[in-house]
Coordinates of C-alpha atoms and ligand atoms in Angstrom, one line a residue:
M695 CA 155.3 86.7 138.6
Q696 CA 152.3 84.6 139.7
L697 CA 149.4 86.0 141.4
L698 CA 148.4 84.6 144.7
D699 CA 144.6 84.4 143.9
G700 CA 142.8 84.8 147.2
K701 CA 139.3 84.7 145.4
L702 CA 140.1 81.3 143.8
V703 CA 141.7 79.9 146.9
A704 CA 138.9 81.1 149.1
Q705 CA 136.3 79.5 146.9
A706 CA 138.2 76.2 146.8
V707 CA 138.1 76.3 150.7
K708 CA 134.6 77.0 150.8
E709 CA 133.7 74.4 148.3
Q710 CA 135.5 71.9 150.7
L711 CA 133.7 73.1 153.7
K712 CA 130.4 73.0 152.0
V713 CA 131.0 69.2 151.2
K714 CA 132.1 68.5 154.8
T715 CA 129.1 70.4 156.3
A716 CA 126.6 68.4 153.9
D717 CA 128.5 65.3 155.2
R718 CA 127.9 66.2 158.7
V719 CA 124.4 67.2 158.2
S720 CA 123.7 63.8 156.5
Q721 CA 125.1 62.1 159.6
N722 CA 122.6 64.0 161.8
K723 CA 125.4 66.0 163.2
K724 CA 125.2 69.7 164.2
R725 CA 125.2 72.3 161.6
P726 CA 128.1 74.9 162.2
H727 CA 126.6 78.3 163.3
L728 CA 128.3 81.6 163.2
A729 CA 126.8 84.7 165.2
A730 CA 128.0 88.0 164.2
I731 CA 127.4 91.2 166.1
L732 CA 127.3 94.5 164.1
I733 CA 127.2 97.9 166.1
G734 CA 126.3 100.9 164.4
N735 CA 126.3 101.9 160.8
N736 CA 129.8 101.8 159.6
G737 CA 129.9 101.3 155.8
A738 CA 133.0 99.2 155.9
S739 CA 131.8 96.9 158.7
E740 CA 128.4 96.4 157.0
T741 CA 130.3 95.1 154.0
Y742 CA 132.5 92.8 155.9
V743 CA 129.7 91.4 157.9
A744 CA 127.6 90.9 154.9
S745 CA 130.3 88.9 153.1
K746 CA 130.8 86.7 156.3
V747 CA 127.0 86.0 156.3
K748 CA 126.8 85.4 152.6
S749 CA 129.8 83.0 152.9
C750 CA 127.9 81.0 155.7
E751 CA 125.0 80.7 153.3
E752 CA 127.3 79.4 150.7
V753 CA 129.0 76.7 152.8
G754 CA 125.8 75.7 154.5
F755 CA 126.3 77.2 158.0
T756 CA 123.5 78.8 160.1
S757 CA 124.3 82.4 160.7
T758 CA 122.8 84.9 162.9
L759 CA 123.5 88.5 162.4
I760 CA 122.6 90.7 165.4
R761 CA 122.5 94.4 164.8
L762 CA 122.9 96.7 167.7
E763 CA 122.5 100.5 167.9
E764 CA 125.5 102.7 168.4
S765 CA 124.3 103.7 171.8
I766 CA 124.2 100.3 173.2
T767 CA 126.2 100.2 176.5
E768 CA 129.2 98.0 177.2
N769 CA 127.2 95.9 179.9
E770 CA 124.4 95.4 177.4
L771 CA 126.8 94.2 174.8
I772 CA 128.4 91.8 177.5
F773 CA 125.1 90.5 178.4
K774 CA 124.3 89.7 174.8
L775 CA 127.7 88.0 174.4
N776 CA 127.1 85.9 177.4
E777 CA 123.8 84.8 176.1
L778 CA 125.6 83.8 172.9
N779 CA 128.4 82.0 175.0
E780 CA 125.6 79.9 176.7
D781 CA 123.8 79.0 173.5
F782 CA 124.9 75.6 172.7
D783 CA 123.8 75.8 169.1
V784 CA 126.1 78.8 168.6
D785 CA 129.7 77.5 167.6
G786 CA 131.4 80.8 166.7
I787 CA 131.0 84.4 167.8
L788 CA 132.4 87.5 166.3
V789 CA 132.0 91.1 167.0
Q790 CA 132.7 93.3 164.0
L791 CA 135.4 95.8 164.9
P792 CA 136.0 98.8 165.3
L793 CA 133.6 99.3 168.3
P794 CA 132.1 102.7 169.4
R795 CA 134.5 104.6 171.6
H796 CA 132.6 104.0 174.9
I797 CA 133.0 100.2 174.6
S798 CA 136.3 98.6 175.6
E799 CA 137.5 96.4 172.7
Q800 CA 139.6 94.3 175.1
K801 CA 136.7 93.8 177.5
V802 CA 134.6 92.4 174.7
I803 CA 137.3 90.2 173.3
E804 CA 137.8 88.7 176.8
T805 CA 134.2 88.1 177.2
I806 CA 133.8 85.7 174.4
F807 CA 134.5 82.1 175.4
P808 CA 137.9 80.9 174.0
T809 CA 135.9 77.8 172.7
K810 CA 133.8 80.0 170.5
D811 CA 136.7 82.7 169.8
V812 CA 136.7 82.0 165.9
D813 CA 138.4 85.6 165.3
G814 CA 141.2 84.1 167.5
F815 CA 141.7 87.4 169.5
H816 CA 141.1 86.2 173.2
P817 CA 144.4 86.2 175.1
E818 CA 143.8 82.4 175.9
S819 CA 143.8 81.9 172.0
V820 CA 146.9 84.1 171.5
G821 CA 148.8 82.4 174.3
R822 CA 148.0 79.1 172.8
M823 CA 149.0 80.1 169.3
V824 CA 152.4 81.5 170.8
Q825 CA 153.1 78.2 172.5
G826 CA 152.1 76.1 169.4
L827 CA 149.0 74.5 171.1
P828 CA 145.7 73.9 169.0
T829 CA 143.7 76.9 169.0
Y830 CA 141.9 79.3 166.5
F831 CA 144.3 81.5 164.6
P832 CA 143.1 85.1 164.0
A833 CA 141.3 84.9 160.6
T834 CA 143.8 87.1 158.5
P835 CA 147.0 85.6 159.4
Y836 CA 145.2 82.2 159.1
G837 CA 144.0 83.1 155.6
I838 CA 147.5 84.0 154.6
L839 CA 148.9 80.7 155.7
L840 CA 146.2 78.8 153.8
L841 CA 147.1 81.0 150.5
L842 CA 150.8 80.1 151.1
E843 CA 150.1 76.6 151.5
H844 CA 147.8 76.3 148.4
Y845 CA 150.5 77.6 146.2
K846 CA 153.2 75.3 148.1
I847 CA 155.3 78.4 148.8
E848 CA 158.6 77.5 150.5
T849 CA 158.9 79.3 153.8
K850 CA 161.4 77.1 155.7
G851 CA 164.8 79.2 156.3
K852 CA 163.3 82.2 154.4
H853 CA 163.6 85.8 155.7
A854 CA 160.1 87.2 156.4
V855 CA 159.6 90.9 156.9
V856 CA 156.2 92.0 158.4
I857 CA 155.3 95.5 158.3
G858 CA 152.8 96.2 161.1
R859 CA 152.7 94.8 164.6
S860 CA 148.9 94.9 165.2
N861 CA 147.1 92.3 167.6
I862 CA 144.9 91.3 164.4
V863 CA 147.5 90.9 161.7
G864 CA 151.3 92.1 162.0
R865 CA 151.9 90.4 165.4
P866 CA 150.2 87.0 164.8
I867 CA 151.5 86.6 161.4
S868 CA 155.0 87.0 162.6
I869 CA 154.6 84.3 165.2
L870 CA 153.0 81.9 162.7
L871 CA 155.6 82.4 160.0
N872 CA 158.2 81.9 162.8
R873 CA 156.7 78.6 164.1
N874 CA 158.1 75.2 163.7
D875 CA 155.6 74.0 161.0
Y876 CA 154.8 74.7 157.4
P877 CA 154.0 77.4 156.5
G878 CA 156.5 78.7 158.9
N879 CA 160.2 78.3 159.9
C880 CA 160.9 81.8 158.8
T881 CA 163.3 84.1 160.2
V882 CA 160.9 87.0 161.0
T883 CA 161.6 90.8 161.3
V884 CA 158.8 92.9 162.5
C885 CA 158.8 96.3 161.3
H886 CA 156.7 99.2 162.8
S887 CA 156.2 102.9 162.7
H888 CA 159.4 103.4 164.6
T889 CA 161.6 101.1 162.4
P890 CA 164.5 103.0 160.7
D891 CA 165.5 102.6 157.3
L892 CA 162.5 100.3 156.6
A893 CA 163.5 100.1 152.7
A894 CA 166.8 98.3 153.7
V895 CA 165.2 95.8 155.9
C896 CA 162.6 95.0 153.2
L897 CA 165.3 94.6 150.6
Q898 CA 166.7 91.7 152.7
A899 CA 163.2 89.9 152.7
D900 CA 162.4 86.7 150.9
I901 CA 158.7 87.2 151.9
I902 CA 157.0 90.6 152.8
V903 CA 153.8 90.9 154.6
A904 CA 152.6 94.5 154.3
A905 CA 149.9 95.2 157.1
L906 CA 150.3 98.9 158.0
G907 CA 147.2 100.4 156.2
K908 CA 149.1 103.0 154.1
P909 CA 147.9 102.8 150.5
L910 CA 150.7 102.0 147.9
F911 CA 153.4 102.3 150.8
L912 CA 155.6 99.4 149.5
K913 CA 157.4 100.5 146.5
A914 CA 159.6 98.6 143.8
D915 CA 162.9 99.8 145.3
M916 CA 162.1 98.1 148.6
V917 CA 161.6 94.8 147.3
K918 CA 164.4 92.3 146.1
E919 CA 164.0 90.4 142.8
G920 CA 161.9 87.1 143.3
A921 CA 160.2 88.1 146.6
V922 CA 156.9 86.9 147.8
V923 CA 154.7 89.8 148.6
V924 CA 151.4 89.7 150.6
D925 CA 149.5 92.7 150.6
V926 CA 147.0 92.9 153.6
G927 CA 146.1 96.7 153.4
I928 CA 142.6 97.7 152.6
T929 CA 142.2 101.5 152.5
R930 CA 139.2 103.2 150.9
V931 CA 140.5 106.2 148.8
E932 CA 138.1 108.7 147.2
D933 CA 137.5 107.7 143.5
P934 CA 134.9 109.8 141.6
S935 CA 135.1 107.4 138.8
K936 CA 133.7 104.7 140.9
K937 CA 129.8 104.4 141.5
S938 CA 130.5 103.9 145.3
G939 CA 132.8 107.0 145.3
F940 CA 135.8 105.2 146.5
S941 CA 138.2 102.3 145.6
I942 CA 140.0 100.0 147.6
K943 CA 143.9 100.2 147.8
G944 CA 146.4 97.8 149.3
D945 CA 149.7 98.8 151.0
V946 CA 151.6 97.8 147.9
D947 CA 152.3 99.7 144.7
F948 CA 151.1 96.7 142.9
D949 CA 152.0 97.7 139.2
A950 CA 155.5 98.8 140.1
V951 CA 156.3 95.9 142.6
A952 CA 154.5 92.8 140.7
P953 CA 157.1 92.6 137.9
K954 CA 159.8 91.9 140.5
C955 CA 157.9 89.3 142.6
S956 CA 157.8 85.5 142.3
Y957 CA 154.4 85.6 143.8
I958 CA 152.0 88.6 145.0
T959 CA 148.6 89.0 146.2
P960 CA 146.2 91.5 144.4
V961 CA 144.0 94.0 146.3
P962 CA 141.2 93.3 146.1
G963 CA 141.0 89.5 145.6
G964 CA 144.0 88.6 147.8
V965 CA 144.0 88.2 151.6
G966 CA 140.5 89.7 151.9
P967 CA 138.5 86.7 150.7
M968 CA 141.1 84.5 152.5
T969 CA 140.2 86.1 155.7
I970 CA 136.6 85.1 155.4
A971 CA 137.6 81.6 154.3
A972 CA 139.7 81.3 157.4
L973 CA 136.8 82.4 159.6
M974 CA 134.7 79.7 158.1
M975 CA 137.3 77.1 158.8
N976 CA 137.6 78.2 162.4
T977 CA 133.7 77.9 162.8
F978 CA 133.7 74.5 161.2
K979 CA 136.4 73.7 163.6
A980 CA 134.5 75.1 166.7
C981 CA 131.5 72.9 165.6
E982 CA 133.6 69.9 165.2
A983 CA 135.0 70.2 168.6
K984 CA 131.7 69.6 170.2
D985 CA 131.1 66.3 168.4
Ligands
NAD1340 P1 146.7 98.9 162.8 O1 146.6 100.4 162.4 O2 146.1 98.5 163.8 O3 148.3 98.7 162.7 C1 149.1 99.3 161.8 C2 150.5 98.8 162.0 O4 151.4 99.4 161.0 C3 151.2 99.5 163.3 O5 151.6 98.4 164.1 C4 152.0 100.4 163.0 O6 153.1 100.5 163.9 C5 152.5 100.1 161.6 N1 152.9 101.2 160.9 C6 152.0 102.3 160.6 N2 152.8 103.2 159.7 C7 154.0 102.6 159.5 C8 155.0 102.8 158.6 N3 155.1 104.1 158.0 N4 156.0 102.1 158.7 C9 156.0 100.9 159.3 N5 155.1 100.5 160.0 C10 154.0 101.4 160.2 O7 146.3 98.2 161.4 P2 145.8 96.7 161.2 O8 144.2 96.5 161.8 O9 147.0 95.8 161.5 O10 145.5 96.7 159.7 C11 146.6 97.0 158.8 C12 145.8 97.0 157.3 O11 145.4 95.8 157.0 C13 144.7 98.0 157.1 O12 144.6 98.5 155.9 C14 143.6 97.2 157.4 O13 142.4 97.7 156.7 C15 143.9 96.0 156.8 N6 143.4 94.7 157.2 C16 142.9 93.8 156.1 C17 142.4 92.6 156.4 C18 141.9 91.8 155.3 O14 141.2 90.8 155.6 N7 142.5 91.9 154.1 C19 142.2 92.3 157.7 C20 142.5 93.3 158.8 C21 143.2 94.4 158.5

């Protein structure tokens, strides 16, 4: 069993971006700029946005963090997004989800210009991805592709089982693993909360992507010998032994599943850091597109 070390690969991706950014700046080209909007005081969202801002610093991007009150209206948020859309210096815009209940996530996603949609959630970005046209892939699925690519994992002709069909992880990774490219060319089965006998489906998989948000859901008897397992899940579970009071659990029962795998991602240190690295890649590309 080999670990798919997202922390290590993310660092390598960021090192490359750092060199490329310094190169741009030395040629008097524009420095990539990511604007992040954080609404309210959600602890997990704070952590995610802080890591994104820190990564921008590491690679030499400009970052703007805009903190907004939980009480902000949808119109005020849309106004802010339009300002960022019109700001030439801003290459990528992200709004940290989830949003307060009174704000429509769909409306917010559709307000961001597709040219600045570094999260890859806009319907135009998704449509282009489905049709195999150049676009920004959603950061988590893109991070998974970068990880598979780094470890040169064969995907062609493999059976990939994706557990979860959300717009941000399950559905896009199922499309990307199915595309005619590398990584891709898998036969993909997408499972969800209404899939009967999920264990039998998973047992047929050469590659499993677990993205359902149920800690330790995937057990050893659901995985065939030699499978590649990618654990997207991040759930905070109470843990009095930790200073923070919680620990992070993936969707895979790692200790039991790992010995059966050819490759497996740990949680933390797998898909999480790759998501941020992929976001940095998208921001860099959005900047380059303006050259
Ligand atoms: P979601 O709740 O939007 O979607 C979960 C999906 O899992 C749904 O499609 C649902 O049908 C399916 N599902 C739920 N229970 C199931 C079951 N028992 N059997 C089969 N399918 C089932 O979640 P999401 O936003 O896609 O996130 C999934 C997990 O990934 C969460 O833990 C989230 O925190 C994590 N996540 C991690 C990253 C990262 O960077 N590592 C990024 C995004 C999400």
